[in-house]
CSV table of C-alpha atoms in Angstrom, one decimal:
chain,number,residue,atom,x,y,z
A,1,MET,CA,-32.6,68.1,78.1
A,2,GLU,CA,-31.9,68.1,74.3
A,3,LYS,CA,-28.2,68.2,74.9
A,4,GLU,CA,-28.2,65.3,77.1
A,5,SER,CA,-30.0,63.1,74.5
A,6,ASP,CA,-27.5,64.5,71.5
A,7,LYS,CA,-24.7,63.4,74.0
A,8,ILE,CA,-26.3,60.0,74.5
A,9,SER,CA,-26.8,59.6,70.6
A,10,CYS,CA,-23.3,60.7,70.2
A,11,LEU,CA,-22.0,58.0,72.2
A,12,VAL,CA,-24.5,55.2,71.4
A,13,LEU,CA,-24.6,55.6,67.7
A,14,PRO,CA,-20.9,55.0,67.0
A,15,ILE,CA,-21.1,52.2,69.4
A,16,LEU,CA,-23.9,50.4,67.5
A,17,VAL,CA,-22.4,51.0,64.3
A,18,ALA,CA,-19.2,49.7,65.4
A,19,LEU,CA,-21.0,46.5,66.9
A,20,VAL,CA,-22.8,45.9,63.4
A,21,VAL,CA,-19.6,46.4,61.7
A,22,LEU,CA,-18.0,43.9,64.1
A,23,ARG,CA,-20.7,41.4,63.6
A,24,VAL,CA,-20.9,41.7,59.9
A,25,LEU,CA,-16.7,41.1,59.8
A,26,TYR,CA,-17.3,38.1,62.3
A,27,VAL,CA,-19.8,36.6,60.1
A,28,LEU,CA,-17.6,37.1,56.9
A,29,TYR,CA,-14.6,35.7,58.9
A,30,TRP,CA,-16.7,32.4,59.4
A,31,THR,CA,-18.1,32.3,56.0
A,32,GLY,CA,-15.8,29.9,54.4
A,33,LYS,CA,-14.6,27.9,57.5
A,34,PRO,CA,-16.2,24.7,58.7
A,35,ILE,CA,-18.1,25.2,61.9
A,36,GLN,CA,-20.9,22.8,62.1
A,37,GLU,CA,-20.2,19.4,63.6
A,38,SER,CA,-23.3,17.5,63.1
A,39,HIS,CA,-24.2,13.9,61.6
A,40,SER,CA,-26.5,15.5,59.2
A,41,LEU,CA,-27.4,18.9,58.1
A,42,ARG,CA,-30.6,20.3,56.7
A,43,THR,CA,-29.9,21.1,52.9
A,44,LEU,CA,-31.6,23.7,50.7
A,45,ILE,CA,-31.0,22.9,46.9
A,46,VAL,CA,-32.0,25.7,44.5
A,47,LEU,CA,-33.0,24.5,41.2
A,48,GLY,CA,-33.3,26.6,38.0
A,49,SER,CA,-34.5,25.8,34.7
A,50,GLY,CA,-33.6,23.2,32.2
A,51,GLY,CA,-29.7,22.9,32.0
A,52,HIS,CA,-29.2,24.2,35.7
A,53,THR,CA,-31.3,22.0,37.0
A,54,ALA,CA,-29.9,18.7,35.3
A,55,GLU,CA,-26.4,19.8,36.8
A,56,MET,CA,-27.7,20.1,40.0
A,57,LEU,CA,-29.6,16.6,40.1
A,58,SER,CA,-26.4,15.3,39.0
A,59,ILE,CA,-24.7,16.3,41.9
A,60,VAL,CA,-27.4,15.5,44.4
A,61,ASN,CA,-27.7,12.1,42.7
A,62,VAL,CA,-24.1,11.5,44.4
A,63,LEU,CA,-24.4,13.3,47.9
A,64,GLN,CA,-24.4,11.0,50.8
A,65,LYS,CA,-28.1,11.4,51.6
A,66,ASP,CA,-27.8,10.4,55.2
A,67,ARG,CA,-25.2,13.6,55.7
A,68,PHE,CA,-27.2,16.1,53.6
A,69,ALA,CA,-30.8,15.6,55.1
A,70,PRO,CA,-33.5,16.6,55.2
A,71,ARG,CA,-33.4,18.1,51.9
A,72,PHE,CA,-35.6,21.0,50.8
A,73,TYR,CA,-35.9,21.7,47.0
A,74,VAL,CA,-37.0,25.4,46.0
A,75,ALA,CA,-37.6,26.5,42.3
A,76,ALA,CA,-39.1,29.7,40.7
A,77,ALA,CA,-42.9,29.4,40.7
A,78,THR,CA,-43.1,29.7,37.3
A,79,ASP,CA,-41.1,26.4,36.8
A,80,ASN,CA,-43.0,23.2,37.2
A,81,MET,CA,-40.8,20.8,35.4
A,82,SER,CA,-37.6,21.3,37.9
A,83,LEU,CA,-39.5,20.1,41.3
A,84,GLN,CA,-41.0,17.5,39.2
A,85,LYS,CA,-37.8,16.1,38.2
A,86,ALA,CA,-36.4,16.5,41.7
A,87,ARG,CA,-39.5,14.7,43.0
A,88,VAL,CA,-38.6,11.5,40.5
A,89,LEU,CA,-35.2,11.5,41.5
A,90,GLU,CA,-36.1,11.6,45.3
A,91,GLU,CA,-38.6,9.0,44.9
A,92,SER,CA,-36.0,6.5,43.2
A,93,LEU,CA,-34.0,7.1,46.2
A,94,ILE,CA,-36.6,6.3,48.6
A,95,ASP,CA,-37.3,2.8,46.5
A,96,GLN,CA,-33.6,2.2,46.8
A,97,GLU,CA,-33.4,2.8,50.5
A,98,GLU,CA,-36.4,0.8,51.4
A,99,ASN,CA,-35.1,-2.2,49.2
A,100,SER,CA,-31.8,-1.9,50.8
A,101,ARG,CA,-32.4,-1.3,54.5
A,102,GLY,CA,-36.0,-1.3,54.9
A,103,ASN,CA,-36.0,1.9,57.0
A,104,LYS,CA,-37.5,5.0,55.4
A,105,ILE,CA,-35.6,8.2,55.0
A,106,VAL,CA,-36.7,11.8,55.9
A,107,ALA,CA,-39.2,12.8,53.4
A,108,SER,CA,-37.7,15.6,51.3
A,109,GLN,CA,-39.6,18.8,50.5
A,110,PHE,CA,-40.5,20.7,47.4
A,111,MET,CA,-41.1,24.6,47.6
A,112,GLN,CA,-41.7,27.2,45.0
A,113,ILE,CA,-40.0,30.8,45.5
A,114,TYR,CA,-41.4,34.1,43.7
A,115,ARG,CA,-38.9,34.8,41.2
A,116,SER,CA,-37.2,38.6,41.5
A,117,ARG,CA,-37.3,38.8,37.5
A,118,GLU,CA,-38.8,37.2,34.7
A,119,VAL,CA,-37.0,37.6,31.5
A,120,GLY,CA,-37.8,40.5,29.6
A,121,GLN,CA,-39.4,42.2,32.4
A,122,SER,CA,-38.4,45.9,32.9
A,123,TYR,CA,-35.9,47.2,35.4
A,124,ILE,CA,-38.4,49.6,37.1
A,125,THR,CA,-41.2,47.0,37.9
A,126,SER,CA,-38.4,44.4,38.9
A,127,VAL,CA,-37.7,46.7,41.9
A,128,GLY,CA,-41.3,46.0,43.5
A,129,THR,CA,-41.1,42.2,42.4
A,130,THR,CA,-37.3,41.9,43.8
A,131,LEU,CA,-38.7,43.3,47.3
A,132,ILE,CA,-41.5,40.5,47.3
A,133,ALA,CA,-39.1,37.8,46.4
A,134,MET,CA,-36.7,39.0,49.1
A,135,ALA,CA,-39.6,38.8,51.5
A,136,HIS,CA,-40.3,35.3,50.3
A,137,ALA,CA,-36.8,34.1,50.8
A,138,LEU,CA,-36.7,35.2,54.1
A,139,TRP,CA,-39.7,33.6,54.9
A,140,LEU,CA,-38.6,30.3,53.2
A,141,THR,CA,-35.0,30.6,55.2
A,142,LEU,CA,-37.1,31.2,58.3
A,143,THR,CA,-39.1,27.9,57.6
A,144,ILE,CA,-36.5,25.5,56.3
A,145,ARG,CA,-33.7,27.1,58.8
A,146,PRO,CA,-31.0,25.4,56.3
A,147,GLN,CA,-27.5,24.6,57.5
A,148,VAL,CA,-26.4,23.9,53.9
A,149,ILE,CA,-27.4,25.9,50.7
A,150,ILE,CA,-26.3,24.4,47.2
A,151,CYS,CA,-27.2,26.6,44.5
A,152,ASN,CA,-26.1,26.9,40.9
A,153,GLY,CA,-27.0,29.9,39.4
A,154,PRO,CA,-30.7,30.7,38.8
A,155,GLY,CA,-31.5,34.3,40.0
A,156,THR,CA,-33.7,32.8,42.7
A,157,CYS,CA,-30.6,31.6,44.7
A,158,VAL,CA,-29.4,35.3,45.4
A,159,PRO,CA,-32.5,36.6,47.7
A,160,LEU,CA,-32.1,33.1,49.4
A,161,CYS,CA,-28.2,33.4,49.9
A,162,VAL,CA,-28.8,36.9,51.1
A,163,SER,CA,-31.6,36.1,53.6
A,164,ALA,CA,-29.3,33.2,54.7
A,165,PHE,CA,-26.5,35.5,55.5
A,166,ILE,CA,-29.0,37.9,57.3
A,167,PHE,CA,-29.9,35.3,59.5
A,168,LYS,CA,-26.4,34.6,60.2
A,169,LEU,CA,-25.8,38.2,61.1
A,170,LEU,CA,-28.8,38.3,63.6
A,171,GLY,CA,-27.3,34.9,64.9
A,172,LEU,CA,-30.7,33.2,64.1
A,173,GLY,CA,-28.8,30.3,62.5
A,174,TRP,CA,-25.9,29.4,60.3
A,175,SER,CA,-25.7,28.1,56.8
A,176,HIS,CA,-22.9,27.2,54.5
A,177,ILE,CA,-23.4,28.3,51.3
A,178,PHE,CA,-22.1,26.2,48.2
A,179,TYR,CA,-22.4,27.7,44.8
A,180,VAL,CA,-21.7,25.8,41.6
A,181,GLU,CA,-21.6,27.9,38.6
A,182,SER,CA,-23.1,26.4,35.6
A,183,ILE,CA,-21.1,24.8,32.7
A,184,ALA,CA,-22.7,27.0,30.3
A,185,ARG,CA,-20.3,30.0,32.0
A,186,VAL,CA,-16.9,29.7,30.1
A,187,ARG,CA,-15.6,33.3,30.2
A,188,ARG,CA,-17.3,35.1,32.9
A,189,LEU,CA,-19.2,34.3,35.8
A,190,SER,CA,-23.2,35.0,35.9
A,191,LEU,CA,-24.8,37.7,37.6
A,192,SER,CA,-25.6,35.3,40.6
A,193,GLY,CA,-22.2,33.8,40.8
A,194,LEU,CA,-20.2,37.2,40.6
A,195,LEU,CA,-22.6,38.6,43.5
A,196,LEU,CA,-22.0,35.8,45.7
A,197,TYR,CA,-18.2,35.8,44.8
A,198,LYS,CA,-17.8,39.8,45.2
A,199,LEU,CA,-20.0,39.9,48.4
A,200,LEU,CA,-18.1,36.9,49.7
A,201,LEU,CA,-21.5,35.0,50.6
A,202,ALA,CA,-20.4,31.5,49.5
A,203,ASP,CA,-18.4,29.5,51.5
A,204,GLN,CA,-17.1,27.8,48.3
A,205,LEU,CA,-17.6,28.7,44.7
A,206,TYR,CA,-17.0,26.1,41.9
A,207,VAL,CA,-16.5,26.6,38.4
A,208,GLN,CA,-16.5,24.0,35.8
A,209,TRP,CA,-13.9,25.5,33.2
A,210,PRO,CA,-10.1,26.2,34.3
A,211,GLN,CA,-10.0,29.7,32.4
A,212,LEU,CA,-12.8,31.0,35.0
A,213,GLN,CA,-10.7,29.9,37.8
A,214,ARG,CA,-8.0,31.7,36.7
A,215,LYS,CA,-10.0,35.0,36.3
A,216,TYR,CA,-11.6,34.2,39.6
A,217,PRO,CA,-8.6,32.6,41.9
A,218,ARG,CA,-11.0,32.2,45.1
A,219,ALA,CA,-13.2,29.4,43.1
A,220,HIS,CA,-12.4,26.0,42.8
A,221,HIS,CA,-12.3,24.4,39.4
A,222,VAL,CA,-13.8,20.9,39.5
A,223,GLY,CA,-14.0,19.8,36.0
A,224,SER,CA,-17.4,19.2,33.8
A,225,LEU,CA,-20.5,18.0,35.9
A,226,MET,CA,-22.3,17.2,32.5
B,1,MET,CA,-43.8,-1.6,-4.8
B,2,ASP,CA,-43.5,1.8,-3.1
B,3,GLU,CA,-43.9,-0.1,0.3
B,4,ALA,CA,-41.0,-2.4,-0.7
B,5,ALA,CA,-39.0,0.7,-1.4
B,6,ASN,CA,-39.7,2.3,1.9
B,7,GLU,CA,-38.5,-0.6,3.9
B,8,ASN,CA,-35.5,-1.1,2.1
B,9,TYR,CA,-34.7,2.7,2.6
B,10,SER,CA,-32.2,3.4,5.0
B,11,SER,CA,-33.3,6.7,6.5
B,12,LYS,CA,-30.9,9.3,8.1
B,13,MET,CA,-32.9,11.5,10.2
B,14,VAL,CA,-31.8,15.1,11.0
B,15,PHE,CA,-33.3,16.4,14.4
B,16,VAL,CA,-33.8,20.2,14.8
B,17,THR,CA,-34.5,21.3,18.4
B,18,VAL,CA,-35.1,24.9,19.7
B,19,GLY,CA,-35.8,23.8,23.4
B,20,THR,CA,-38.3,26.0,25.1
B,21,THR,CA,-37.3,29.0,23.2
B,22,CYS,CA,-38.6,30.7,20.4
B,23,PHE,CA,-35.9,30.4,17.7
B,24,ASP,CA,-37.7,31.3,14.2
B,25,ALA,CA,-34.7,32.1,12.6
B,26,LEU,CA,-33.4,28.6,13.0
B,27,VAL,CA,-36.4,26.8,11.7
B,28,LYS,CA,-36.4,29.1,8.9
B,29,ALA,CA,-32.9,28.3,8.0
B,30,VAL,CA,-33.5,24.8,8.2
B,31,ASP,CA,-36.5,24.9,6.0
B,32,SER,CA,-34.6,26.8,3.4
B,33,GLN,CA,-33.6,25.4,0.0
B,34,GLN,CA,-30.1,25.9,0.5
B,35,VAL,CA,-29.8,24.0,3.7
B,36,LYS,CA,-32.1,21.1,2.4
B,37,GLU,CA,-30.0,20.6,-0.6
B,38,GLU,CA,-26.6,20.5,1.7
B,39,LEU,CA,-28.4,18.0,3.6
B,40,THR,CA,-29.5,15.8,0.8
B,41,ASN,CA,-26.2,16.0,-0.8
B,42,LYS,CA,-24.8,14.7,2.7
B,43,GLY,CA,-27.2,11.8,2.3
B,44,TYR,CA,-29.8,12.8,4.8
B,45,THR,CA,-33.3,11.8,4.1
B,46,ASP,CA,-35.7,13.0,6.9
B,47,ILE,CA,-35.8,16.4,8.7
B,48,LEU,CA,-37.8,16.3,11.9
B,49,ILE,CA,-38.4,19.9,13.6
B,50,GLN,CA,-39.1,20.4,17.4
B,51,MET,CA,-40.1,24.3,16.7
B,52,GLY,CA,-40.7,25.4,20.7
B,53,ARG,CA,-42.7,28.7,20.8
B,54,GLY,CA,-41.7,29.9,17.3
B,55,SER,CA,-44.6,31.3,14.8
B,56,TYR,CA,-42.8,30.3,11.7
B,57,VAL,CA,-44.4,27.1,10.6
B,58,PRO,CA,-42.3,25.0,8.1
B,59,SER,CA,-44.1,23.3,5.4
B,60,LYS,CA,-44.6,19.4,5.7
B,61,VAL,CA,-43.0,17.4,3.0
B,62,THR,CA,-44.0,13.8,2.6
B,63,ARG,CA,-41.7,11.3,0.6
B,64,GLU,CA,-42.6,11.5,-3.0
B,65,ASP,CA,-39.6,11.8,-5.7
B,66,GLY,CA,-36.9,10.8,-3.3
B,67,SER,CA,-36.8,14.4,-1.8
B,68,LEU,CA,-36.1,15.3,1.8
B,69,THR,CA,-39.0,14.8,3.9
B,70,VAL,CA,-40.0,17.8,6.4
B,71,ASP,CA,-42.1,16.8,9.7
B,72,TYR,CA,-42.3,19.1,12.9
B,73,PHE,CA,-44.0,19.3,16.4
B,74,THR,CA,-43.8,22.0,19.0
B,75,PHE,CA,-43.0,20.4,22.4
B,76,SER,CA,-42.2,17.0,23.8
B,77,PRO,CA,-41.7,16.2,27.2
B,78,SER,CA,-38.5,14.3,26.3
B,79,ILE,CA,-36.5,14.5,23.3
B,80,ALA,CA,-34.2,11.7,24.3
B,81,ASP,CA,-36.0,9.3,21.5
B,82,TYR,CA,-35.7,11.7,18.9
B,83,LEU,CA,-32.0,12.1,19.6
B,84,LYS,CA,-31.3,8.6,19.7
B,85,SER,CA,-33.0,7.8,16.3
B,86,ALA,CA,-31.3,10.8,14.7
B,87,SER,CA,-28.1,10.7,12.7
B,88,LEU,CA,-27.4,14.4,13.0
B,89,ILE,CA,-28.9,17.0,15.4
B,90,ILE,CA,-29.0,20.6,15.0
B,91,SER,CA,-29.8,22.5,18.3
B,92,HIS,CA,-30.2,25.7,19.8
B,93,ALA,CA,-27.2,26.7,22.2
B,94,GLY,CA,-28.9,25.7,25.8
B,95,SER,CA,-26.7,23.3,27.5
B,96,GLY,CA,-29.4,20.7,28.3
B,97,SER,CA,-29.6,19.8,24.8
B,98,ILE,CA,-26.1,20.2,23.8
B,99,PHE,CA,-24.9,17.9,26.8
B,100,GLU,CA,-27.9,15.4,26.1
B,101,THR,CA,-26.9,14.8,22.6
B,102,LEU,CA,-23.0,14.9,23.4
B,103,ARG,CA,-23.6,12.0,25.7
B,104,LEU,CA,-25.3,10.0,23.1
B,105,GLY,CA,-22.1,10.6,20.8
B,106,LYS,CA,-24.1,12.0,18.3
B,107,PRO,CA,-23.0,14.6,15.8
B,108,LEU,CA,-24.3,17.9,16.6
B,109,ILE,CA,-24.5,21.5,15.1
B,110,VAL,CA,-25.2,24.3,17.5
B,111,VAL,CA,-27.0,27.2,15.9
B,112,VAL,CA,-26.6,30.2,18.2
B,113,ASN,CA,-29.6,32.7,18.3
B,114,GLU,CA,-28.3,36.3,18.2
B,115,ASP,CA,-31.2,37.7,18.9
B,116,LEU,CA,-31.1,36.7,22.5
B,117,MET,CA,-30.0,39.8,24.6
B,118,ASP,CA,-27.9,38.1,27.0
B,119,ASN,CA,-26.0,35.7,24.5
B,120,HIS,CA,-23.9,34.1,27.2
B,121,GLN,CA,-25.0,30.8,25.7
B,122,SER,CA,-22.7,31.3,22.6
B,123,GLU,CA,-19.4,30.8,25.1
B,124,LEU,CA,-20.4,27.4,25.7
B,125,ALA,CA,-21.1,26.5,22.0
B,126,GLU,CA,-17.5,28.2,21.0
B,127,GLU,CA,-15.6,26.5,23.5
B,128,LEU,CA,-17.0,23.0,22.7
B,129,ALA,CA,-16.6,23.8,19.0
B,130,GLU,CA,-12.7,24.6,19.7
B,131,ARG,CA,-12.4,21.4,21.3
B,132,LYS,CA,-14.0,19.6,18.3
B,133,HIS,CA,-16.8,18.1,20.1
B,134,LEU,CA,-19.5,20.0,17.9
B,135,PHE,CA,-19.9,22.3,15.0
B,136,TYR,CA,-20.8,25.9,15.8
B,137,ALA,CA,-23.0,28.1,13.3
B,138,ARG,CA,-25.3,30.9,12.9
B,139,PRO,CA,-28.6,30.5,11.1
B,140,GLN,CA,-27.0,32.4,8.1
B,141,THR,CA,-24.1,30.2,7.8
B,142,LEU,CA,-26.0,26.9,8.7
B,143,HIS,CA,-25.7,25.6,4.8
B,144,HIS,CA,-22.0,26.4,4.9
B,145,THR,CA,-21.3,24.7,8.0
B,146,ILE,CA,-23.4,21.5,6.8
B,147,GLN,CA,-21.6,21.5,3.4
B,148,ALA,CA,-18.0,21.9,5.4
B,149,MET,CA,-18.4,19.8,8.0
B,150,ASP,CA,-16.7,16.3,8.3
B,151,LEU,CA,-18.1,14.0,11.0
B,152,GLU,CA,-14.7,12.1,11.2
B,153,SER,CA,-13.2,15.2,12.7
B,154,LEU,CA,-15.3,15.2,15.6
B,155,VAL,CA,-13.7,14.4,19.1
B,156,PRO,CA,-15.8,12.0,21.2
B,157,TYR,CA,-17.1,13.9,24.4
B,158,THR,CA,-16.1,12.4,27.6
B,159,PRO,CA,-19.2,12.7,30.3
B,160,GLY,CA,-18.4,15.0,33.1
B,161,ASN,CA,-18.4,13.9,36.8
B,162,PRO,CA,-20.1,15.3,39.8
B,163,MET,CA,-17.9,13.6,42.3
B,164,PRO,CA,-15.0,16.5,42.6
B,165,VAL,CA,-17.6,19.0,43.8
B,166,VAL,CA,-19.4,16.4,46.4
B,167,THR,CA,-15.7,15.5,47.8
B,168,LEU,CA,-14.9,19.3,48.0
B,169,MET,CA,-18.2,19.9,50.0
B,170,ASN,CA,-17.6,16.9,52.4
B,171,ARG,CA,-14.4,17.8,53.1
B,172,PHE,CA,-15.3,21.1,54.0
B,173,LEU,CA,-18.1,19.9,56.1
B,174,GLY,CA,-15.9,17.5,57.9
B,175,PHE,CA,-18.0,14.6,56.4
B,176,PRO,CA,-16.0,11.6,55.5
B,177,THR,CA,-15.1,11.1,51.9
B,178,GLU,CA,-14.4,7.7,50.7
């Protein structure tokens, strides 16, 4: 009896592992290639603090609003200013839209996420908070089902991108990840940027300084946003 | 008499901002006699300090014998108006206030906070100083920087453009790019 089950596990395990590996490779292969054909894509926009938010909103400002819609804004739970600024921008868009065409655009949503690590928090306690942040990110990914994720550097974007990747692996949805490194990074990528670059999680990664692009050749140089 | 003198008085304000951080070293440096002297020599008349969460409180000075006035506050929802009315800005190295100032075309001295652990912020200030968009200082060297600075040598900053990012995203997703 035991021998039988041993034999089965000997066979089944390698097959399972091979399937998982194949799935990971398949997802990584399609990451970086356009595969969504749709008029508009559910867009998750991850906001950071101060400078990060200013850069992100300058991008949102010139996005084709009917294509990147509806839009979901996520910011750290400790950050009230960023979502407020995004709200102001979205409200001005609604006004413009109503004036020009008289039809209402799909309302944007604003959400908060637990931060995996506060500035100055010890590494030991941050293991626990990272797990909570990860669970929260999975929940947000489940409710938003983003098809596009645009992020630019706050630590909060990593759990969100990882959970989007898990959803891709499980075949629960597909999201294209665009990462814009902050203008403050001149010589090295931030930890978030480096993780997304090394783990091949981002479909495209943009940098604002030419010397960064030379250092990370898969990145795209887009010049200054600010 | 005094009133009339004040009206004719052309004020040149220095606005100091530390953002949401705690940067006592900068506030102390600005409040020092050395820095005040250099600012007076350069013709500045008023200092306004946004001191954030710092615990060092500068001493307020009102205009008496033609000396530099000093005033401060902790936070303001927007520093745009202060930047606009200032003739010189001395700022922490946060990218938000750096670009807000550069886009207004105001002369800027960025002072790097050496107490911060992950000091990637100095990268940006150094790069922009190399391109002559601003002056770069440390709290201890601020008075030298003020003494040596030549505002004529600054190169105006051309504001950036978010379109390239959006064009690349559109192209990637197969959306039409105008």
